[in-house]
Amino acid sequence: MRLHPATIPYRAVSKIVAVVSALVFIGPGLAREAAEYAFLLVPLGVLAILGVVAYEVAYYRRFTIDLTDDVFEVHSGVFARQEREIPYRRIQNVDVTRNVVQRLLDIAQVKVETAGGGETEAVLRFVSDDDADRLQTELRTRKRQATTEGTEAGAEPEPEVEVLFELDEQSLVLLSILSIDARVVGGLFALLSIGTPLVGSFIEGYTGTALFAILLVGVLLVALLVWIAGAAATFLQYYGFRLTRVGDDLRYERGLLQRYDGSIPLEKVQAFALEEHALMRRFGYASLAVQTAGYAPGQGPSQGSEAAVPLAGRTAVIDLAQRIDPDAPFTPGMRETFTRPPERARRRYTVRYGIAALVLTAAGALLSVFVQPWPWFVLVGLVALAPIAARRTYANRGWRLGDEFVVTENGFWKRTTHAVPYDRVQTVIDKRSLFQRRWGLATIYADTASSTSLGGQDPAAVDVPLDDANSYRATLADRVFTAVRAASRGRI
Amino acid sequence: MGRTSTQIPYVSSRISGSTGHSRDCDPAYGYDISVRLYVAHVTAIGMERLHPRIRLVWAAGALVSGLVLAAIVGALFYLALDWPLTDTLALGVGLVLFVFVVGAAYAVLRFRAWQFELQDDALYLERGVFTEVRTVLPYVRVQHVDTQRNPIERVLGLARVVVYTAGSRGADVTVPGLTVERATALREDLRTRANEHEGGDGV
């Protein structure tokens, strides 16, 4: 099998576009510095384009894909040649991605991932649409045959496809509206940094309350913009989301402009995370993510968490978790069974938020005195919010050592309930900061091989009473030993 | 170093009833046999501690950071703010001294907090001055074990053992401040235990 011929123009054009856009940045400066040599640009440019095209033709000719009896073979490379053989049984995922242009050209990118190791084992840029689907099916079939070989005679038929979840349009719109994630904060900062000089010239001449009001409106406007952008991004990302189970794999498809099609092997699932942010809690919605080791499709390198159910009613999500793993410890009333931190933890949060509010007020006052007078004393009101915020943090913290899972709950805006199977825990870490020790508290982490996304929560029992921390850590570790022993016996 | 067996780790002088920390880290004094106990005793009395000389490693690290900081700040003040050379030098020396003293004090506290133990199922570590951290690392989770030595450690004859897991938070656990023999022995020991506790692919 070869790449699709359209690969040559597609790759060449995208490279040339990259070079040209770089030149647009440095070009004007260069032209001023060395105007007498400007005529050279044209022949050089033509030469570069010819070079790129020649390279891409060679790349295409050198790239061969082969499905032998027991390995997947990829030969590639123009200057440095590479011959890669991937045994079928080691293949973990075969992902197909297509963006808009690629879909017009009927080509797709195929990524082959194996367990362990942070990087993708083979990337095929690009094969024809049909070849991509054929490869995906074929590699999955051969992987299954390779892994079941010896235990069962003959080839196994393709297991049935069970549709677990489909995101309908109404839910998609709701999800987009409700989506507030880390990117929003990043976008906010980017907009503010661009906008600051503009604001400077705009607010000149205003003082005091008027200035304060203008800034407030400005911030709200920026927030609104960022929120709309975030909603649009979510809409594009989760358009047409569909989760299915095929044998021991979860498969999902999603995306409008960039279409992802990937799978999560159930045996690699490290943890389930039930996520509910403030707005979702208010309206009884929740989302479910599975955290995997070794691979998170569409999320770049190696590890992460992938939405299994982007948005659905809370009870529906809990039902789905049970369908994915019958042992999953999520139940509608589970929160009542959690152990909560001691009452003094709530006082600790009150003090902490109170101090934060006071620091902010002080900063506001300094700003008012030295830079620009404004009604800074409104910030004092924040202190009154401290107990409310503390109660919220406190109410969302809890943990339970279940029969097969350790379940923990954390989060202020977004409450995340993690369920980690004991045989997935890598290390048990017990941390007591200086401040925690003063309050007689400790945090116990159940570390797994998955890493959560930026700003996400880790499975941790936060603010366990110090008196219980040692026994809690020991119990958790004991259950991990027992579960791992049982699991390895099961494998043999 | 040659007098005693490699199986003998260093034990807290608090536990062994010796005269104190400063004595057993002073290279001029030599290594008093009274601060050493056999492994069998260690498990009965307390956990294994790092070699006292680790304090010198950490303090030397602080000295290096102090010098780098002083060089940067000094260059900034001398070149950008046109400070006289003598004032700049005085500032630099002051900075180096300050960072070194703070770093050395921190090294002593860090040494006191550090202890570890090879339990039946897991490597257990306690460490941390401001934030106390206790890690339980089950042997089945060990992916591989390294011994490493940086230049300072090599000058002072120490090594450290790095234990890798597939985890994200505690992906690599480091036991610093071991003699070369102890580090090698610990590495072998951990490897053997990891093999005995074999359990699947580690994830």
Coordinates of N, CA, C and O in Angstrom, one line a residue, chain A residues 268 270 293 303 422-434 437 445 447-451 458 470 473 477 480-481 484-485 488 491, chain B residues 121-122 124 126 128-141 143 165-171 173 197-203:
Chain A
K268 N -6.6 -0.3 29.5 CA -5.7 0.7 29.8 C -6.3 1.9 30.6 O -5.7 2.9 30.9
Q270 N -7.3 4.1 33.4 CA -6.7 4.3 34.7 C -7.7 4.8 35.8 O -7.6 4.5 36.9
A293 N -3.7 5.3 30.2 CA -2.3 5.4 30.2 C -1.8 5.2 28.8 O -2.4 4.4 28.0
Q303 N -0.4 10.8 27.3 CA -1.3 10.5 28.3 C -2.4 11.5 28.4 O -2.3 12.6 28.0
Y422 N -8.1 0.0 42.5 CA -6.9 -0.2 43.3 C -5.7 -0.8 42.5 O -4.6 -0.4 42.7
D423 N -6.0 -1.7 41.5 CA -4.9 -2.2 40.8 C -4.4 -1.3 39.7 O -3.5 -1.7 39.0
R424 N -4.8 -0.1 39.7 CA -4.3 0.9 38.8 C -3.4 1.9 39.5 O -2.8 2.8 38.9
V425 N -3.4 1.9 40.8 CA -2.6 2.9 41.6 C -1.2 2.6 41.5 O -0.7 1.4 41.6
Q426 N -0.4 3.6 41.1 CA 1.1 3.4 41.0 C 1.8 3.6 42.3 O 2.5 2.8 42.8
T427 N 1.6 4.8 42.9 CA 2.2 5.1 44.2 C 1.2 5.8 45.0 O 0.3 6.4 44.5
V428 N 1.3 5.6 46.3 CA 0.5 6.3 47.3 C 1.4 7.4 47.9 O 2.5 7.1 48.4
I429 N 0.9 8.7 47.8 CA 1.7 9.8 48.3 C 1.0 10.5 49.3 O -0.2 10.9 49.1
D430 N 1.6 10.8 50.5 CA 0.9 11.4 51.6 C 1.7 12.7 51.8 O 2.9 12.7 52.1
K431 N 1.1 13.9 51.7 CA 1.8 15.1 51.8 C 1.1 16.0 52.9 O -0.1 16.1 52.9
R432 N 2.0 16.6 53.6 CA 1.5 17.5 54.7 C 2.2 18.8 54.5 O 3.4 18.9 54.9
S433 N 1.6 19.9 54.1 CA 2.3 21.2 54.0 C 2.4 21.8 55.4 O 1.7 21.3 56.3
L434 N 3.2 22.8 55.5 CA 3.4 23.5 56.7 C 2.1 23.9 57.3 O 1.8 23.8 58.5
R437 N -0.2 21.1 58.4 CA 0.3 20.5 59.7 C -0.3 21.4 60.9 O -0.6 20.9 61.9
Y445 N -2.6 11.2 47.9 CA -2.8 11.1 46.5 C -2.7 9.6 46.1 O -1.9 8.9 46.6
D447 N -1.7 8.0 42.9 CA -1.1 8.4 41.6 C -1.3 7.2 40.7 O -1.1 6.1 41.0
T448 N -1.8 7.6 39.5 CA -1.9 6.5 38.4 C -1.0 6.9 37.2 O -0.4 7.9 37.2
A449 N -1.1 6.0 36.2 CA -0.2 6.2 35.1 C -0.8 7.2 34.1 O -0.2 7.5 33.1
S450 N -2.0 7.8 34.4 CA -2.5 8.8 33.6 C -2.2 10.2 34.2 O -2.1 10.3 35.4
S451 N -2.0 11.1 33.3 CA -1.9 12.5 33.8 C -3.1 13.3 33.4 O -3.5 13.2 32.2
D458 N -6.3 16.0 40.4 CA -5.8 14.6 40.6 C -6.6 13.9 41.6 O -7.2 14.5 42.5
N470 N -2.0 8.3 58.5 CA -1.1 7.1 58.5 C -1.9 5.8 58.2 O -1.6 5.0 57.3
R473 N -3.3 5.9 54.6 CA -2.3 5.6 53.6 C -2.0 4.1 53.6 O -1.9 3.5 52.6
A477 N -2.6 1.5 50.5 CA -1.5 0.8 50.0 C -1.7 -0.7 50.1 O -1.5 -1.5 49.1
V480 N -4.0 -1.8 47.4 CA -3.3 -1.8 46.1 C -2.5 -3.1 46.0 O -2.6 -3.8 45.0
F481 N -1.8 -3.5 47.0 CA -1.0 -4.7 46.9 C -1.9 -5.9 46.6 O -1.6 -6.7 45.8
V484 N -3.4 -5.8 43.1 CA -2.4 -6.0 42.0 C -2.0 -7.5 42.0 O -1.9 -8.1 40.9
R485 N -1.9 -8.1 43.2 CA -1.6 -9.6 43.2 C -2.8 -10.4 42.6 O -2.5 -11.3 41.8
S488 N -2.6 -9.9 38.8 CA -1.6 -10.6 38.1 C -1.8 -12.2 38.1 O -1.5 -12.9 37.2
R491 N -4.1 -12.9 35.3 CA -3.5 -12.8 33.9 C -2.8 -14.1 33.6 O -2.7 -14.5 32.4
Chain B
D121 N 6.3 -5.0 50.8 CA 5.7 -4.9 49.5 C 6.2 -3.6 48.8 O 5.8 -3.5 47.6
A122 N 6.8 -2.7 49.5 CA 7.0 -1.4 48.9 C 8.2 -0.7 49.5 O 8.6 -1.0 50.6
Y124 N 9.4 2.6 51.0 CA 8.7 3.7 51.7 C 9.7 4.8 52.0 O 10.8 4.6 52.5
E126 N 10.2 8.9 53.5 CA 9.7 10.1 54.2 C 10.7 11.3 54.0 O 11.9 11.1 54.1
G128 N 11.1 15.9 53.2 CA 10.5 17.2 53.1 C 10.5 18.1 54.4 O 10.3 17.5 55.5
V129 N 10.9 19.3 54.2 CA 11.1 20.2 55.4 C 9.8 20.9 55.6 O 9.2 20.9 56.7
F130 N 9.4 21.7 54.6 CA 8.2 22.5 54.8 C 6.9 21.7 54.5 O 6.0 21.7 55.2
T131 N 7.0 20.9 53.4 CA 5.9 20.0 53.1 C 6.5 18.6 53.3 O 7.4 18.2 52.6
E132 N 5.9 17.9 54.3 CA 6.3 16.5 54.5 C 5.7 15.6 53.5 O 4.5 15.7 53.3
V133 N 6.5 14.8 52.9 CA 6.0 13.9 51.9 C 6.3 12.4 52.3 O 7.5 12.1 52.6
R134 N 5.4 11.6 52.3 CA 5.6 10.2 52.5 C 5.1 9.4 51.3 O 3.9 9.5 50.9
T135 N 6.0 8.6 50.7 CA 5.6 7.9 49.5 C 5.7 6.4 49.7 O 6.6 5.9 50.3
V136 N 4.6 5.7 49.3 CA 4.6 4.3 49.3 C 4.7 3.8 47.8 O 3.9 4.1 47.0
L137 N 5.9 3.2 47.5 CA 6.1 2.8 46.1 C 6.1 1.3 46.0 O 7.1 0.7 46.3
P138 N 5.0 0.7 45.6 CA 5.0 -0.8 45.6 C 6.0 -1.4 44.6 O 6.2 -0.8 43.5
Y139 N 6.7 -2.4 45.0 CA 7.8 -3.0 44.1 C 7.2 -3.4 42.8 O 7.9 -3.3 41.8
V140 N 5.9 -3.8 42.7 CA 5.4 -4.2 41.4 C 5.3 -3.1 40.4 O 5.2 -3.3 39.2
R141 N 5.4 -1.9 40.9 CA 5.3 -0.7 40.1 C 6.6 -0.2 39.6 O 6.6 0.8 38.8
Q143 N 9.5 0.3 37.3 CA 9.7 0.0 35.9 C 11.2 -0.2 35.7 O 11.6 -1.2 35.1
T165 N 8.6 4.8 37.9 CA 7.3 4.1 37.8 C 6.6 4.7 36.6 O 7.0 5.6 36.0
A166 N 5.4 4.1 36.3 CA 4.7 4.6 35.2 C 3.8 5.7 35.6 O 3.0 6.3 34.8
G167 N 3.8 6.1 36.9 CA 2.9 7.1 37.4 C 3.2 8.4 36.9 O 4.2 8.7 36.3
S168 N 2.3 9.4 37.1 CA 2.5 10.7 36.6 C 3.0 11.7 37.6 O 3.9 12.5 37.3
R169 N 2.6 11.5 38.8 CA 3.0 12.4 39.9 C 4.3 12.0 40.5 O 5.2 12.8 40.7
G170 N 4.4 10.7 40.9 CA 5.6 10.2 41.5 C 6.4 9.4 40.5 O 6.9 8.3 40.8
A171 N 6.5 9.9 39.2 CA 7.0 9.0 38.2 C 8.5 8.6 38.5 O 8.8 7.5 38.2
V173 N 11.2 8.5 41.7 CA 11.5 8.7 43.1 C 13.0 8.6 43.3 O 13.6 7.6 42.8
H197 N 8.0 -9.4 42.5 CA 6.7 -9.0 42.6 C 6.1 -8.7 41.3 O 5.2 -7.9 41.1
E198 N 6.6 -9.3 40.2 CA 6.2 -9.1 38.9 C 4.6 -9.1 38.8 O 4.0 -10.0 39.3
G199 N 4.1 -8.1 38.1 CA 2.6 -8.1 37.9 C 2.2 -7.4 36.7 O 1.9 -6.2 36.7
G200 N 2.2 -8.1 35.6 CA 1.7 -7.6 34.3 C 2.7 -6.5 33.8 O 3.9 -6.5 34.0
D201 N 2.2 -5.6 33.0 CA 3.0 -4.6 32.3 C 3.2 -3.3 33.1 O 3.7 -2.3 32.6
G202 N 2.7 -3.3 34.3 CA 3.0 -2.1 35.2 C 2.0 -1.0 35.0 O 2.1 0.0 35.7
V203 N 1.1 -1.1 34.1 CA 0.0 -0.1 34.0 C -1.3 -0.8 34.0 O -2.1 -0.6 34.8

